[in-house]
Short mmCIF file of C-alpha atoms in Angstrom, two decimals:
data_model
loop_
_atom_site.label_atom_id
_atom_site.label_comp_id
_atom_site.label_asym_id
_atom_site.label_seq_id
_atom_site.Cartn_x
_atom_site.Cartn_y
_atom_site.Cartn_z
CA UNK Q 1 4.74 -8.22 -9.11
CA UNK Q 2 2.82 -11.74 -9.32
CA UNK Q 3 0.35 -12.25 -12.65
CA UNK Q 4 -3.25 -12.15 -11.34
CA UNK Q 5 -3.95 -14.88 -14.27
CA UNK Q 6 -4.36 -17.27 -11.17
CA UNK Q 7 -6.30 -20.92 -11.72
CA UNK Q 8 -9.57 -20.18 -11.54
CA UNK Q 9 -10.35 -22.84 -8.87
CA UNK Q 10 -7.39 -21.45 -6.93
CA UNK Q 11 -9.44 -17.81 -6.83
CA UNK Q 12 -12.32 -19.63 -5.01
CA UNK Q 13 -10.08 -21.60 -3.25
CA UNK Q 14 -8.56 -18.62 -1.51
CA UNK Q 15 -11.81 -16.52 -1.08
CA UNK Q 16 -13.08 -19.35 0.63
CA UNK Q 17 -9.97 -19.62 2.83
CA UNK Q 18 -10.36 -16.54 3.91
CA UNK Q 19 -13.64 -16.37 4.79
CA UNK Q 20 -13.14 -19.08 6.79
CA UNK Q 21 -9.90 -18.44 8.54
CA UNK Q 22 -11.26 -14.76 9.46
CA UNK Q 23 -14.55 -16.53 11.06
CA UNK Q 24 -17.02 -15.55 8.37
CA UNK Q 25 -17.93 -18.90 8.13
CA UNK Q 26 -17.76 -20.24 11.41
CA UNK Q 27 -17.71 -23.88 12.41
CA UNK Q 28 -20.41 -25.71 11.01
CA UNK Q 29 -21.48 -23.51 8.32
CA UNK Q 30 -22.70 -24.81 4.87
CA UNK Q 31 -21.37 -23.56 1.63
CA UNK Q 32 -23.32 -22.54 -0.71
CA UNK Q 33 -24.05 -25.52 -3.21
CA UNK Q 34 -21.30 -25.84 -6.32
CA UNK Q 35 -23.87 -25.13 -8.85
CA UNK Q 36 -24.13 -21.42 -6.49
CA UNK Q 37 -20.99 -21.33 -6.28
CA UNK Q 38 -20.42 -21.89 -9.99
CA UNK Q 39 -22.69 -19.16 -10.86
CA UNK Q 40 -21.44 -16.70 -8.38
CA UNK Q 41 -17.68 -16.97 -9.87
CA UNK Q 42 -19.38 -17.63 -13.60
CA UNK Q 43 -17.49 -20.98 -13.91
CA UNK Q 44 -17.73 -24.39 -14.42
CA UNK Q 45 -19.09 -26.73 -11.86
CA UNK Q 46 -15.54 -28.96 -12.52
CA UNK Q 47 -13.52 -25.77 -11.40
CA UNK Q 48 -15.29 -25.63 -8.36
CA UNK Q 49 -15.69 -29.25 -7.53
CA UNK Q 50 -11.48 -28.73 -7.92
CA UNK Q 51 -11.41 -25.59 -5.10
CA UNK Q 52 -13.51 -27.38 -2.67
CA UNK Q 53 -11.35 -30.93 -2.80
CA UNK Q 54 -8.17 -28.12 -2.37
CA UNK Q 55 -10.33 -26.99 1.23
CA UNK Q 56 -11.19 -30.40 2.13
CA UNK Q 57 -7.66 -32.07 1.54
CA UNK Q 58 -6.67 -28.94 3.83
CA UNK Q 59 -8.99 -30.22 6.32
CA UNK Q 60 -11.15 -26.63 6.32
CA UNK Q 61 -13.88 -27.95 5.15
CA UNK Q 62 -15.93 -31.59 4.97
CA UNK Q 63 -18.01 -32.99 2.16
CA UNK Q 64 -21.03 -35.03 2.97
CA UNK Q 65 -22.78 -36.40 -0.17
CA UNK Q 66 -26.32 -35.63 -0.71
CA UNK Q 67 -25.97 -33.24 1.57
CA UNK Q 68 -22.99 -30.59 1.08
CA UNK Q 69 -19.75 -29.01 2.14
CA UNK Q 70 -19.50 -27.93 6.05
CA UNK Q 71 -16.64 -25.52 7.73
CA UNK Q 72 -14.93 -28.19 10.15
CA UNK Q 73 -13.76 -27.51 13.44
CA UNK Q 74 -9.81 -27.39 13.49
CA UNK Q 75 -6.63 -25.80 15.54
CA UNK Q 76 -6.33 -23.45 13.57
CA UNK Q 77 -10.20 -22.04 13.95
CA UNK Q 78 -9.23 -22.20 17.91
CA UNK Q 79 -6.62 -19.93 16.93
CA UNK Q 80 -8.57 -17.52 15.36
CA UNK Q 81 -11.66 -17.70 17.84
CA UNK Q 82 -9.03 -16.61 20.58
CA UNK Q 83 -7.70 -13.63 18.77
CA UNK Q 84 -10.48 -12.33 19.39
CA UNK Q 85 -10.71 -12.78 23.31
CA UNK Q 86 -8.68 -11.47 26.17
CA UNK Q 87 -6.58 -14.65 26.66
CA UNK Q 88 -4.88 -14.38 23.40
CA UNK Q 89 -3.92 -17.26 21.62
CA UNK Q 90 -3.42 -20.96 22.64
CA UNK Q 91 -0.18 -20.70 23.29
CA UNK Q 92 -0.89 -17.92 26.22
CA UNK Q 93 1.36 -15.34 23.11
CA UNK Q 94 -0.16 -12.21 22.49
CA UNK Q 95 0.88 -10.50 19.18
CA UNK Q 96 -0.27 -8.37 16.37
CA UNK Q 97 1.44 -8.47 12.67
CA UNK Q 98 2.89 -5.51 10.45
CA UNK Q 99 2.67 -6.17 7.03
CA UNK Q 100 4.39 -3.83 5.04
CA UNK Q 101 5.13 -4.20 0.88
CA UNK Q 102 8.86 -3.30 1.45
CA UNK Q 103 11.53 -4.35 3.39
CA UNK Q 104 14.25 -1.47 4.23
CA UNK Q 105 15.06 0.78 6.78
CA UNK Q 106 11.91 2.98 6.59
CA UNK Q 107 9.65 0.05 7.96
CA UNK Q 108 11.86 -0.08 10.79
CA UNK Q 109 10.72 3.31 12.06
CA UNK Q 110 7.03 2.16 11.57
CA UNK Q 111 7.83 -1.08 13.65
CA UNK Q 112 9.67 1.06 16.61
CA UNK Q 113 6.49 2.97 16.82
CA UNK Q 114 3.72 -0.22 16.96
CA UNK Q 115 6.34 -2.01 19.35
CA UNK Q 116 6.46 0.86 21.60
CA UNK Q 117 2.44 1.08 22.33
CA UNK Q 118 3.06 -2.88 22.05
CA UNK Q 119 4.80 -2.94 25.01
CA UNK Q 120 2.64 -0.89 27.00
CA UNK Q 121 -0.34 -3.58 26.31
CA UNK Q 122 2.10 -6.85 26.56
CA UNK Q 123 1.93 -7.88 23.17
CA UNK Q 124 4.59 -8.58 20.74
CA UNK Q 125 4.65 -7.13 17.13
CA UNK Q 126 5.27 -9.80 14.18
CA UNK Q 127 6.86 -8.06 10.80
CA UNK Q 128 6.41 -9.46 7.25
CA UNK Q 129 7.42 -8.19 3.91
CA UNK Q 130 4.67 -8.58 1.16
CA UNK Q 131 7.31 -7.84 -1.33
CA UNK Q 132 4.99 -5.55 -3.48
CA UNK Q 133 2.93 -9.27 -4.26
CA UNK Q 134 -0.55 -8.97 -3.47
CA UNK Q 135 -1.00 -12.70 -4.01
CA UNK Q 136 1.24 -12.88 -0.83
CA UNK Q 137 -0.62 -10.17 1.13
CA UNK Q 138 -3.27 -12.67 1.29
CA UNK Q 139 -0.75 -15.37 2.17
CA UNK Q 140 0.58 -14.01 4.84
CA UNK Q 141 -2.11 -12.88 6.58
CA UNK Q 142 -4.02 -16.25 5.97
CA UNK Q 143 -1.21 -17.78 7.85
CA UNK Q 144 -1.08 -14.96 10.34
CA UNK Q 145 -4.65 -15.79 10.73
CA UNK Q 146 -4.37 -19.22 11.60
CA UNK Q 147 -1.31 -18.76 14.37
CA UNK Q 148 -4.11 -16.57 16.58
CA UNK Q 149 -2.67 -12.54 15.52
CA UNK Q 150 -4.82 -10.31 17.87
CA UNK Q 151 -5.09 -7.86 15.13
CA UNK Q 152 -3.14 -6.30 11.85
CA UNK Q 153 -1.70 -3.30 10.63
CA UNK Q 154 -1.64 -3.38 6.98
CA UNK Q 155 0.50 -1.11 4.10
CA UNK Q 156 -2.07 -2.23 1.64
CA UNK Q 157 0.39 -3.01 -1.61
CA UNK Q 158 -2.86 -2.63 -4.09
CA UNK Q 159 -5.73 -1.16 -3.18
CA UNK Q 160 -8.35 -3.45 -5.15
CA UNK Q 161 -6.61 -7.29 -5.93
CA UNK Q 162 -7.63 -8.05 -2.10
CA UNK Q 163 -11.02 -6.57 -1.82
CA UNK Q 164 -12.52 -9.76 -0.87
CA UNK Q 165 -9.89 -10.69 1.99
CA UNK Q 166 -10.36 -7.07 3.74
CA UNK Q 167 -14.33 -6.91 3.30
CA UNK Q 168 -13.99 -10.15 5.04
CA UNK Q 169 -12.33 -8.79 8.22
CA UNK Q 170 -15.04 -6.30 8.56
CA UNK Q 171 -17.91 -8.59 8.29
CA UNK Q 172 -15.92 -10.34 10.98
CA UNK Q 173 -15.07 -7.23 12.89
CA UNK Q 174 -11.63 -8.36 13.17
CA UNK Q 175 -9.06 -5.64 14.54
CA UNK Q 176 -6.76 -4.43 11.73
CA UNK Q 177 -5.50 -0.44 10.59
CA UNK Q 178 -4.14 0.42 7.46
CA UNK Q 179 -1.08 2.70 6.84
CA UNK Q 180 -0.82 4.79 4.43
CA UNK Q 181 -3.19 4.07 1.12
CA UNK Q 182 -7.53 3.85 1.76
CA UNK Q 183 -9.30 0.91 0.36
CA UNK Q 184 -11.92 1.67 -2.59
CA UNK Q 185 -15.69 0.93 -1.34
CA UNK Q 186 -14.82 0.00 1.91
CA UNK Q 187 -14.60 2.04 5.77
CA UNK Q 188 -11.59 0.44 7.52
CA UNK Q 189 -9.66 2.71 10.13
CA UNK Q 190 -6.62 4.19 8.99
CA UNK Q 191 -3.58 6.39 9.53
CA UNK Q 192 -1.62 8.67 7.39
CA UNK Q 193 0.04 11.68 6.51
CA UNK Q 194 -1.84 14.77 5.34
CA UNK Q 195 -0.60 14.03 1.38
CA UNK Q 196 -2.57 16.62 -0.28
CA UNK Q 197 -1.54 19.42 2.40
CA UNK Q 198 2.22 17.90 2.20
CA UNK Q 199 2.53 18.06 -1.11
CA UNK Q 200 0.81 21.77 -1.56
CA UNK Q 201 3.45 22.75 0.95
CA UNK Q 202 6.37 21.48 -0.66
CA UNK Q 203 5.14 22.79 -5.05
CA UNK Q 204 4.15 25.66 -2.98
CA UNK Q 205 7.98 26.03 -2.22
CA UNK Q 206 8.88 25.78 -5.98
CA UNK Q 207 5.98 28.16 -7.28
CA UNK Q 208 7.75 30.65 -4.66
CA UNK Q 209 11.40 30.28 -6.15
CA UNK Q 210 9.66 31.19 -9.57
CA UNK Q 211 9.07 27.97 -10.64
CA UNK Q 212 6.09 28.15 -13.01
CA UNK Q 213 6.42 24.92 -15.40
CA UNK Q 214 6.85 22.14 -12.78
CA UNK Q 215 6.33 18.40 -13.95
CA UNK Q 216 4.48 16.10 -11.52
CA UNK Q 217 5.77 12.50 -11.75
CA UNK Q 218 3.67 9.31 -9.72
CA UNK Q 219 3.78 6.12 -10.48
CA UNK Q 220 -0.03 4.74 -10.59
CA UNK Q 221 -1.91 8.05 -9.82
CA UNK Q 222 -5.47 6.94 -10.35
CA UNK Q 223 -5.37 3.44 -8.61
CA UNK Q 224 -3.32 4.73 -5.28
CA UNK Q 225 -4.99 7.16 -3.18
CA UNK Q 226 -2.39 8.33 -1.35
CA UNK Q 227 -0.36 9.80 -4.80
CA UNK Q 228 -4.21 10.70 -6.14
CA UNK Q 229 -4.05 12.88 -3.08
CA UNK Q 230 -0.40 14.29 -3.51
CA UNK Q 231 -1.76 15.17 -6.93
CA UNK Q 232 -4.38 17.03 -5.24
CA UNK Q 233 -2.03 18.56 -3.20
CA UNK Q 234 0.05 19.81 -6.47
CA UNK Q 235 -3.30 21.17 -8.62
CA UNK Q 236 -3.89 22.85 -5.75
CA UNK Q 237 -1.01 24.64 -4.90
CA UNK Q 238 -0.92 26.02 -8.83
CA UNK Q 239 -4.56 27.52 -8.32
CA UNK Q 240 -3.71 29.21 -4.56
CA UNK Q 241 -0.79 30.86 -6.72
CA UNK Q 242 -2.75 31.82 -9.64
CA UNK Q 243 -0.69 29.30 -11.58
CA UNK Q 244 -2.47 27.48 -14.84
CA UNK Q 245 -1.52 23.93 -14.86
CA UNK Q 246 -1.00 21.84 -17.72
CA UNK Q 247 -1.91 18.05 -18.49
CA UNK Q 248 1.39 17.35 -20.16
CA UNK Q 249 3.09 17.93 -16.93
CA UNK Q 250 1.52 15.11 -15.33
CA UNK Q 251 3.83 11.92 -15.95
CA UNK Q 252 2.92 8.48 -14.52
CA UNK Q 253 5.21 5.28 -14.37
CA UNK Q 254 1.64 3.45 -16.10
CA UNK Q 255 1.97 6.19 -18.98
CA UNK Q 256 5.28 4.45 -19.89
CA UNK Q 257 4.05 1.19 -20.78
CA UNK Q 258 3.74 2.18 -24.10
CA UNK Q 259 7.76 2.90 -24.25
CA UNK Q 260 8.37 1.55 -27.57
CA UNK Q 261 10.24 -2.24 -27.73
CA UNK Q 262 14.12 -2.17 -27.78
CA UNK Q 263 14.29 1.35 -25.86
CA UNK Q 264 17.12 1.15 -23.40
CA UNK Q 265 16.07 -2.94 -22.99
CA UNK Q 266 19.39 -3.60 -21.52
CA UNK Q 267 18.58 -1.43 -18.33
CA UNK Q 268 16.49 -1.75 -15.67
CA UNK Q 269 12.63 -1.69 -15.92
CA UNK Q 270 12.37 1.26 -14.04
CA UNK Q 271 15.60 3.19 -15.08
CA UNK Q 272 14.06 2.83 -18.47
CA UNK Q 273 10.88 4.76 -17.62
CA UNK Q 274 13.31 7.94 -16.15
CA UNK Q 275 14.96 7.99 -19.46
CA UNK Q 276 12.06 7.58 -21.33
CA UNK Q 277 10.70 10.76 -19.55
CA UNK Q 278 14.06 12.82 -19.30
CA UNK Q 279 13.78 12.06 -23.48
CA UNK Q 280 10.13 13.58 -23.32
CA UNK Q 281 11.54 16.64 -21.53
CA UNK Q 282 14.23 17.35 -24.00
CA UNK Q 283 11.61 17.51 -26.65
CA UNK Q 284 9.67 19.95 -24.87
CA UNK Q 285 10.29 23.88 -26.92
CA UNK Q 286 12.32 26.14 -25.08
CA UNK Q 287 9.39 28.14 -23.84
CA UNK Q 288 7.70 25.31 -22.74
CA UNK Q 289 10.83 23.67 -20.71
CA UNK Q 290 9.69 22.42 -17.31
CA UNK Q 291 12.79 23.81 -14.78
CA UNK Q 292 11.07 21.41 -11.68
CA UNK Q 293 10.22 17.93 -11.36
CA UNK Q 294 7.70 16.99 -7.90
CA UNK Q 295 8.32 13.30 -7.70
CA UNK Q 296 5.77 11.57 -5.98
CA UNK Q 297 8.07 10.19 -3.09
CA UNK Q 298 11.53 10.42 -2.21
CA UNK Q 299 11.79 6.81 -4.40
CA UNK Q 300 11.13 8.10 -7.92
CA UNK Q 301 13.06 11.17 -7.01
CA UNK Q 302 16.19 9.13 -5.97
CA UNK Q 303 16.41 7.19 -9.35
CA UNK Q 304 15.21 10.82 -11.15
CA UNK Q 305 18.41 12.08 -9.41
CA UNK Q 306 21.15 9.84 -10.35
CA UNK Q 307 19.73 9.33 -13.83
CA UNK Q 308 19.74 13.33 -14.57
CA UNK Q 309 23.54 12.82 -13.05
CA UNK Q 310 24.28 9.64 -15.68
CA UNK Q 311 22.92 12.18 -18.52
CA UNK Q 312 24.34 15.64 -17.26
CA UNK Q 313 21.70 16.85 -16.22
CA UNK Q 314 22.66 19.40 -13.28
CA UNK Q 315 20.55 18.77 -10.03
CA UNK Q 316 19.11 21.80 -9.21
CA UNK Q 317 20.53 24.18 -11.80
CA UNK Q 318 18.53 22.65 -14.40
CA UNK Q 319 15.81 21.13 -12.92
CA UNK Q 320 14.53 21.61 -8.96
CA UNK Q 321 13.92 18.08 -8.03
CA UNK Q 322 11.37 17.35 -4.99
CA UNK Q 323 10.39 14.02 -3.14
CA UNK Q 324 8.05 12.94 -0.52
CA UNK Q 325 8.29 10.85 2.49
CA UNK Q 326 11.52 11.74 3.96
CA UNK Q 327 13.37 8.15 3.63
CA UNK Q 328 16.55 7.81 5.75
CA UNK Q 329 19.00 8.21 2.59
CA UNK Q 330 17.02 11.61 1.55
CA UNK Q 331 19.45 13.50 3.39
CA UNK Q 332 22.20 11.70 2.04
CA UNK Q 333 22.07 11.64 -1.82
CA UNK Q 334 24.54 13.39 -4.00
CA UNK Q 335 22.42 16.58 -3.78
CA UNK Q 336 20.56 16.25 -0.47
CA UNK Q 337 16.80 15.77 -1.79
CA UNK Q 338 14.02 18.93 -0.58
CA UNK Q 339 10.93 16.53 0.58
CA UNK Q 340 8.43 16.31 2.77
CA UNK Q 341 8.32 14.11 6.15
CA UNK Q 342 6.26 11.18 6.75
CA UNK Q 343 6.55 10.65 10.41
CA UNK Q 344 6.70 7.02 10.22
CA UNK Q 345 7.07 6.27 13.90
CA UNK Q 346 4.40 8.77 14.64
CA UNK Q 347 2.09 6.85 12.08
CA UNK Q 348 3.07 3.38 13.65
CA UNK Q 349 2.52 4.62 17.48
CA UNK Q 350 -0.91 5.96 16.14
CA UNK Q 351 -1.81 2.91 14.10
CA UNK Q 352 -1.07 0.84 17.37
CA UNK Q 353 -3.08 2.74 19.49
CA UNK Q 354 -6.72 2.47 17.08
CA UNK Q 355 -5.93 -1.42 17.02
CA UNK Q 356 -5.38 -1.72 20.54
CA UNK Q 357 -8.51 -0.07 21.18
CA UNK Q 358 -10.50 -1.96 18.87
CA UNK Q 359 -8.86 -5.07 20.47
CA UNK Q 360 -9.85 -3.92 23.80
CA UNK Q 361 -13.45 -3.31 23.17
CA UNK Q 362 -13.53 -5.93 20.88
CA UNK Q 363 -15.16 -3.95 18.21
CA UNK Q 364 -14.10 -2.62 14.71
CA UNK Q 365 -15.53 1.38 14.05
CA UNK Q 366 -13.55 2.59 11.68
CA UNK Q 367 -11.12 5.19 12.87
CA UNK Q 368 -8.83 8.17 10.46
CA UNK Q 369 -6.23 9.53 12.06
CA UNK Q 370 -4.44 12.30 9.79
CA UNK Q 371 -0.93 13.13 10.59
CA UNK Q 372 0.74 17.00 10.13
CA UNK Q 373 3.32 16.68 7.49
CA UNK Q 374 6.80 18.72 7.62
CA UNK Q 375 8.52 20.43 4.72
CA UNK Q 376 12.13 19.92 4.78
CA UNK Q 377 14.63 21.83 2.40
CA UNK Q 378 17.42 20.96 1.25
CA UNK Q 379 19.80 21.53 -1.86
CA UNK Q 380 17.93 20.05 -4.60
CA UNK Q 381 16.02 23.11 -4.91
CA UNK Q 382 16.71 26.37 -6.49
CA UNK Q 383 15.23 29.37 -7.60
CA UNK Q 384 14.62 30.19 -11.31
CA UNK Q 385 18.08 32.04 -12.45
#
């Protein structure tokens, strides 16, 4: 993941950008003077004078003294004014852009489903990998921006570093859905999974095989919505069974930051955090011993799985182990992994369909979709012996 300690010109810089390349500031526009500016980002005037020379040496915007900075007409604004217009872009191409955080074989599903509706409409689908960087989120769909995209559908890697580049769509009305994870403060159409019902249904499953001391493991529970949900989902399922739940059995990746320095530091970053909480296990009394562990997708369950295995830790005769999502190698681990579906092609063909709409009309009212999930067991679940 990229630092956000960015230049502090370069943060203005890029806000500006934005607003610009999204048709916020259309053609002609005047900025607001640098002393506004300065006092809007609570900065000095020299750190803005340095963002605007970056726009101007870009050619996005012109500086006229005594008089101030202006949005300039340029190719790339044509671009962007005919996304928005039946002809498509200037190059007579019509497309749309996925932008997923991750590159593997589970965004291929979502892409079958978007190119399939894509077809139907004429329109070719664009993929890019944000790489979990939310500093090239922005990049690519700046540049996605300027080559005339018709519309997005966006896997949102963090739900609040990019506030200011998604509020700008909106106040645009520019046609984009996002997959997956809601952004704070802000009504954007999305599709998704039922999380909270998914997961219910699948610690429902382990509260049935007697499991009654079941550890919930997410990665960054309160800043993700979708795992804040699946956490819902969890709570829930221990109250429907008259089951008390306890706060030590919630264990997030950002808890282990504070893993002390030199613990395991030859091993991976992650790797380190499933020892670290395999340790915190071990330590629990014998009456208090969690026998299941609901990871918060089929990712943290995978590295829960063969790290158990590197320890001896028998998969499921010591602990049940649950994911979430349903990922093509699921079925194919050394224990085959009891998860829930996320019907990624169904989510794409969806997502497709609001954008295509919204392209159509040439409108933006946001639109939730919510997706049936599908418990599917396999052999990394057991009852209580």
């Amino acid at each position: 993941m990229a630092s956000d300690k960015k230049p502090l010109y370069e943060i203005i810089y890029r806000q500006y950008k934005i607003k610009i390349l999204s048709g916020e500031l259309p053609p002609g526009t005047r900025l607001p003077t640098e002393m506004e500016i300065a006092g809007e980002f609570k900065v000095s005037r020299i750190t803005v004078t340095r963002a605007l020379k970056e726009l101007e040496l870009e050619k996005f915007i012109r500086r006229v003294k005594g008089s101030g900075s202006y949005v300039t007409e340029k190719e790339w604004q044509s671009a962007s004014d005919s996304s928005s217009s039946p002809s498509g872009n200037k190059n007579g191409l019509n497309f749309i852009s996925l932008i997923l955080p991750f590159d593997e074989e589970f965004s291929t599903i979502f892409l079958k489903g978007i190119e399939d509706e894509a077809k139907k409409k004429g329109f070719l689908v664009t993929f890019h990998n944000t790489a979990e960087d939310s500093d090239q989120e922005v990049e690519i769909i700046e540049d996605v921006l300027s080559k005339g995209s018709r519309g997005l559908i966006i896997y949102p890697f963090s739900e609040t570093s990019n506030l200011h580049m998604y509020s700008s769509l909106l106040i645009r009305k520019f046609p984009f859905v996002l997959i997956d994870r809601k952004i704070p403060g802000i009504e954007t159409s999305i599709v998704s999974v039922d999380n909270k019902k998914g997961f219910e249904e699948i610690t429902s499953h382990l509260i049935e095989q007697g499991h009654r001391k079941i550890v919930f493991v997410g990665s960054w529970v309160n800043r993700i919505s979708s795992e804040q949900e699946r956490y819902n989902g969890f709570c829930q399922a221990h109250i429907n069974h008259g089951v008390p739940l306890m706060k030590k059995n919630l264990y997030s990746f950002s808890d282990a930051e504070a893993i002390p320095d030199g613990y395991r530091e030859n091993l991976d970053k992650d790797i380190r955090k499933i020892h670290y909480l395999l340790d915190i296990l071990e330590k629990y009394p014998a009456e208090e011993r969690p026998t299941a562990i609901a990871a918060v997708n089929d990712l943290i369950a995978r590295l829960i799985m063969t790290t158990a295995q590197e320890r001896g830790i028998a998969i499921p005769s010591f602990y049940s182990l649950t994911g979430f999502d349903n990922l093509p190698y699921a079925a194919h681990l050394p224990i085959p992994l009891t998860t829930v579906e996320q019907p990624a092609y169904e989510i794409g063909k969806q997502a497709a369909e609001i954008l295509f709409r919204a392209i159509d009309r040439q409108e933006n009212q946001p639109v939730s979709c919510t997706i049936p999930p599908h418990l599917i067991i396999r052999e990394s679940t057991d009852c209580v012996v």
